[in-house]
Coordinates of C-alpha atoms and ligand atoms in Angstrom, one line a residue:
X768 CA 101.0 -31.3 146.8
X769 CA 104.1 -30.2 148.5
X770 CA 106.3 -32.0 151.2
X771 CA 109.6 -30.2 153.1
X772 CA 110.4 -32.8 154.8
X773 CA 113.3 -31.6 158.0
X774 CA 115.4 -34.4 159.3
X775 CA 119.3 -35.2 159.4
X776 CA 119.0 -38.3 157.0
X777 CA 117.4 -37.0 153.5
X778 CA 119.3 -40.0 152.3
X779 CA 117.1 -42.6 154.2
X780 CA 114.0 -40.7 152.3
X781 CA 115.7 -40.4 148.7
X782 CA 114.9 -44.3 148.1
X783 CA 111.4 -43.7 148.7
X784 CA 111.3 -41.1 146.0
X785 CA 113.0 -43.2 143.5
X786 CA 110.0 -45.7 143.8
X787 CA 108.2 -45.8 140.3
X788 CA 104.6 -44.2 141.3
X789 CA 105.8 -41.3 143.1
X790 CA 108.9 -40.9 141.0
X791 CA 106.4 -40.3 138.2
X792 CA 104.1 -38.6 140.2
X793 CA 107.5 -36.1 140.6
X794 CA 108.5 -36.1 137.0
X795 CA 105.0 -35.0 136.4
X796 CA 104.6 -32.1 138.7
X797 CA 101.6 -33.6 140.9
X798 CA 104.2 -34.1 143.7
X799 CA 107.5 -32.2 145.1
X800 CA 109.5 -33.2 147.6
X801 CA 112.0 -30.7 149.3
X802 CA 114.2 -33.1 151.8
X803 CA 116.4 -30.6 154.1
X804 CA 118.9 -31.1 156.2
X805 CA 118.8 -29.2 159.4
X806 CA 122.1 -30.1 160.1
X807 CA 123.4 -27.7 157.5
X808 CA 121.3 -24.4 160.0
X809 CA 123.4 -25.3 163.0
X810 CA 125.1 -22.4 164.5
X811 CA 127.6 -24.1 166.4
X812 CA 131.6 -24.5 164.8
X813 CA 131.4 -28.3 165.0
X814 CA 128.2 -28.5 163.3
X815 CA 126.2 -30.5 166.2
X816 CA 122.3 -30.5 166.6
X817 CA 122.4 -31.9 169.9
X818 CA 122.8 -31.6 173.4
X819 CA 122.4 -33.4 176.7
X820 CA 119.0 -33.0 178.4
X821 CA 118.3 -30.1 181.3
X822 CA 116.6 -33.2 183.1
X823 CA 119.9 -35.5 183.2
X824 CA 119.4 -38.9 182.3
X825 CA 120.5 -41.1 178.9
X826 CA 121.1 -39.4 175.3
X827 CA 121.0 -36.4 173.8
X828 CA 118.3 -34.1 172.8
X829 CA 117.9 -32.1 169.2
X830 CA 118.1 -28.4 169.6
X831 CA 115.4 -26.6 168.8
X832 CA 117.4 -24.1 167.0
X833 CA 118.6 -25.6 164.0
X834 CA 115.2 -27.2 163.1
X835 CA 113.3 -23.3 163.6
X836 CA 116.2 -21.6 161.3
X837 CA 115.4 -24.2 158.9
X838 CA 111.7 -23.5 158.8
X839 CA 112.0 -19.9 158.8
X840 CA 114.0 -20.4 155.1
X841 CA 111.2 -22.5 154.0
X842 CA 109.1 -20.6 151.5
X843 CA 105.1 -20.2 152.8
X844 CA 105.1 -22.2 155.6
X845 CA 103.2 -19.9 157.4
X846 CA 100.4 -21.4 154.9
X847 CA 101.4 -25.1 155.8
X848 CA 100.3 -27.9 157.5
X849 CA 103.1 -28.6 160.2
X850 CA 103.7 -31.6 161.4
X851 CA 106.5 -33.3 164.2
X852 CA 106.4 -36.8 163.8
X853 CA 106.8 -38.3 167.5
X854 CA 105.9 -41.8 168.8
X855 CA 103.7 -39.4 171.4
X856 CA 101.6 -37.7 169.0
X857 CA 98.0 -38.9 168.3
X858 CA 98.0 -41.9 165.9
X859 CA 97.3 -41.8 162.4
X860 CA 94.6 -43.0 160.6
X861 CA 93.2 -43.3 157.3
X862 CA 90.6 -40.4 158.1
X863 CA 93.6 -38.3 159.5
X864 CA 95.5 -38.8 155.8
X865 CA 92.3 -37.7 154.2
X866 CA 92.3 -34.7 156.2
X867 CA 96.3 -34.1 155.7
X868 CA 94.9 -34.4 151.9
X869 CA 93.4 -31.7 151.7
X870 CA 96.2 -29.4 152.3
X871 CA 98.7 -27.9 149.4
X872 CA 101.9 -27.9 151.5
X873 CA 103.0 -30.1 154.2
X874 CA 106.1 -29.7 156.1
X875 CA 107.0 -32.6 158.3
X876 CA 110.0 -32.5 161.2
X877 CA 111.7 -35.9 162.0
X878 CA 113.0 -36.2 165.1
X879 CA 116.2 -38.8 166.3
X880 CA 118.2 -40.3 169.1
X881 CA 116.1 -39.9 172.3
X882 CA 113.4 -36.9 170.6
X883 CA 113.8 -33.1 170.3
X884 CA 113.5 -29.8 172.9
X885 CA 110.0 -29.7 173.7
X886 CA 109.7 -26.1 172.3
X887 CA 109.7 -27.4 168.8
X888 CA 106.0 -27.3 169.6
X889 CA 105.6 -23.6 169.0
X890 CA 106.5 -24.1 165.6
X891 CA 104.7 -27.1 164.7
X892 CA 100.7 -27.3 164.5
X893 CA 100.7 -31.1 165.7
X894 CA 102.3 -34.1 166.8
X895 CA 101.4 -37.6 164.4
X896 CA 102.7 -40.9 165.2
X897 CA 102.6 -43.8 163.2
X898 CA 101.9 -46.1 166.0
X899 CA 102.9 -47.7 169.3
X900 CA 105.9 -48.6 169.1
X901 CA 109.2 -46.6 169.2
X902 CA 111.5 -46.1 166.1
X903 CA 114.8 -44.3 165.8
X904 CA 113.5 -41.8 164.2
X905 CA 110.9 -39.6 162.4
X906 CA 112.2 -40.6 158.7
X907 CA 110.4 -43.8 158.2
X908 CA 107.0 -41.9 160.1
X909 CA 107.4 -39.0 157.6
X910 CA 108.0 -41.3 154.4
X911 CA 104.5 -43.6 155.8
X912 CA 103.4 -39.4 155.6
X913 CA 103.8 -39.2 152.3
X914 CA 102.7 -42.1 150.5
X915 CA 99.8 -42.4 152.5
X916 CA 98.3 -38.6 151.3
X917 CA 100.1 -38.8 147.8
X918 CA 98.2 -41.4 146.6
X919 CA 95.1 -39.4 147.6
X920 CA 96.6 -36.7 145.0
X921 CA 94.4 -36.3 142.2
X922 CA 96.2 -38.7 139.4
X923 CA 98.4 -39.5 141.6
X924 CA 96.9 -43.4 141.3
X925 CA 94.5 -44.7 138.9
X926 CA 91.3 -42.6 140.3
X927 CA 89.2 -45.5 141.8
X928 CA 91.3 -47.7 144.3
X929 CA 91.1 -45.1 147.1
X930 CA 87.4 -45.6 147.8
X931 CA 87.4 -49.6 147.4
X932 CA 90.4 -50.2 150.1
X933 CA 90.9 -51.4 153.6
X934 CA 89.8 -48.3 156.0
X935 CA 87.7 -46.1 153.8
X936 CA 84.8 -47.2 155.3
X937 CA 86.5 -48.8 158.6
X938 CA 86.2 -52.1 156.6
X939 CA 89.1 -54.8 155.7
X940 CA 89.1 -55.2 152.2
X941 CA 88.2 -58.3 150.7
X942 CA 90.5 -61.0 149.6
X943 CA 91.4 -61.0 145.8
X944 CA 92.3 -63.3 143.9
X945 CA 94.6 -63.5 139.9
X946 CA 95.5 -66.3 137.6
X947 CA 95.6 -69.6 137.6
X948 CA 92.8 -70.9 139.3
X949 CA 94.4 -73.2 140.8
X950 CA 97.5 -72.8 142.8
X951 CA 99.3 -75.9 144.9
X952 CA 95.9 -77.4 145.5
X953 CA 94.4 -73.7 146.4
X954 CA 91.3 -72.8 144.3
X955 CA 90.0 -69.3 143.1
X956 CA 86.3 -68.8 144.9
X957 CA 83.8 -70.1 142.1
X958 CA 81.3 -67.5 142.9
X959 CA 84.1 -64.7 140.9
X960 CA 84.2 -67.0 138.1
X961 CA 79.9 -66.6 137.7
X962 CA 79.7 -63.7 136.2
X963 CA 76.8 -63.0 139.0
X964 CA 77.3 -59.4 139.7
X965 CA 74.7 -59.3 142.3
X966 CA 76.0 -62.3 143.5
X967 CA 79.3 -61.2 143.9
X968 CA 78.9 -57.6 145.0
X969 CA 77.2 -59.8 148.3
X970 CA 80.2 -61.7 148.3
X971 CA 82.7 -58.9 148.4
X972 CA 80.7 -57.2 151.7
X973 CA 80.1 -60.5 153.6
X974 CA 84.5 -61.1 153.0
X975 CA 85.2 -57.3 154.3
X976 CA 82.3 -58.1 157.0
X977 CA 84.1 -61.2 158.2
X978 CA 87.5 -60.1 157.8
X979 CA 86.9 -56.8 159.7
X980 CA 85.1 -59.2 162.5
X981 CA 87.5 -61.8 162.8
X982 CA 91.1 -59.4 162.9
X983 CA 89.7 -55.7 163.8
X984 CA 86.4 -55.6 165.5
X985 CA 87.0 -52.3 167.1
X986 CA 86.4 -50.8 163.2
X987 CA 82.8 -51.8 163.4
X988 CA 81.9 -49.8 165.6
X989 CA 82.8 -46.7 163.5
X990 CA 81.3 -48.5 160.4
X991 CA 78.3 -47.3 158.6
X992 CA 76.7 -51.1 158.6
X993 CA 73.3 -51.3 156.7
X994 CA 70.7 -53.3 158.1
X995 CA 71.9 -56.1 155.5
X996 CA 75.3 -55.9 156.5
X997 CA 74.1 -57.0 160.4
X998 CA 72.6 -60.2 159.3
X999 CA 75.6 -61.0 157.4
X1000 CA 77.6 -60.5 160.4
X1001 CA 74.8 -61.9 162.5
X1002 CA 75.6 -64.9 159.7
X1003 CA 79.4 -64.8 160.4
X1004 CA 79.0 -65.0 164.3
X1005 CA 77.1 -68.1 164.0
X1006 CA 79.6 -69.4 161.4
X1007 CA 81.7 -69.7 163.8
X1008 CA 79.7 -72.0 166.2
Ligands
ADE531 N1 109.4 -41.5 166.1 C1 109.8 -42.6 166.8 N2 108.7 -43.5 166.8 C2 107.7 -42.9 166.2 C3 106.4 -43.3 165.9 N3 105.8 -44.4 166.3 N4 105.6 -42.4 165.2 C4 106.1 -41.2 164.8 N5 107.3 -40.8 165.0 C5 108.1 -41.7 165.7

């Protein structure tokens, strides 16, 4: 998988890549990261990338120029996945990073200060955002980019943890639990330490059941629920009474 990742602060990304699993990922080849400065395409003697807004109002705008030269240098983009990272994009999600997955090259522009000339959308193929809320900028979006779909890469991470995870089947994960057993009074569940497989299989679904129910019951909805997994939630609702 490739990233070329646009924005005016490749150090605020650098630290990312320095982190152990996706520095290795690097060193091994599964992963590269391109970070370029678009700064270093503008055409103007002072080296500025922004300008105030046709509309009037507060802050500056990023050109669109410096950001489109950039791309143009950036070897087979026209095969890429091209993203803008913008708080007014559609939100991501967990099936949206599979999707992103699936592509060899991703190039990502991050945007600053109060957002970029609207005609950066000719040379992008969407919008994401992370969320809603507003950040400064596209760098932290674009690095939440890139961990998310690297450790979808093939040995990226040990092969199994993907599919057991919070949102991979629009389920919570279940709690888990390490050594001791006991901590300040607070006790490992006995039913892990029973060596019930069955037993605790059931245990696992009901915990993602009730978690998902209790802090995101919109995911149910989009949940593939068995007709065991409604009278364990049937269980959980009347749990609570
Ligand atoms: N830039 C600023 N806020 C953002 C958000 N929530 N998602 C993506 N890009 C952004």
């Amino acid at each position: 998988m490739r990233f070329d990742i646009l924005t005016l602060f490749p150090d605020m990304i650098k630290g990312l890549l320095n982190d152990s699993i996706l520095k290795r990922a690097i060193e091994k080849g599964l992963l590269e990261v391109n970070l370029i400065d678009f700064r270093e395409y503008s055409t103007n003697k002072h080296h500025t990338v922004d300008d105030y807004a046709y509309s009037g109002g507060a802050g500056m705008l990023i050109s669109v120029e410096p950001i489109h030269l950039a791309m143009k240098e950036i070897k087979g983009i026209d095969n890429a996945k091209k993203l803008l990272m913008s708080p007014g994009g559609k939100t991501l999600t967990q099936e949206k990073v599979q999707e992103l997955a699936k592509n060899d090259h991703i190039v990502i522009v991050c945007g600053h200060y109060e957002g970029i000339d609207a005609r950066i959308l000719n040379y992008v193929d969407e919008e994401v955002s992370i969320g809603d809320y507003v950040l400064m900028g596209g760098e932290v979006p674009a690095m939440a980019i890139i961990e998310a779909v690297s450790r979808l890469v093939p040995c990226v991470i040990s092969n199994d943890s993907p599919k057991d995870e919070s949102f991979s089947e629009n389920l919570l994960e279940y709690p888990q639990y390490t050594h001791p057993y006991e901590y300040d009074g607070y006790k490992v569940p006995d039913i892990l330490l029973s060596g019930h497989h069955a037993n605790i299989e059931k245990w696992k679904r009901y915990q993602s059941l009730k978690k998902t129910y209790l802090v995101r019951p919109d995911l149910l909805k989009k949940a593939h629920l068995t007709l065991k997994d409604h009278q364990m939630l049937w269980e959980i609702k009347n749990e609570e009474n």
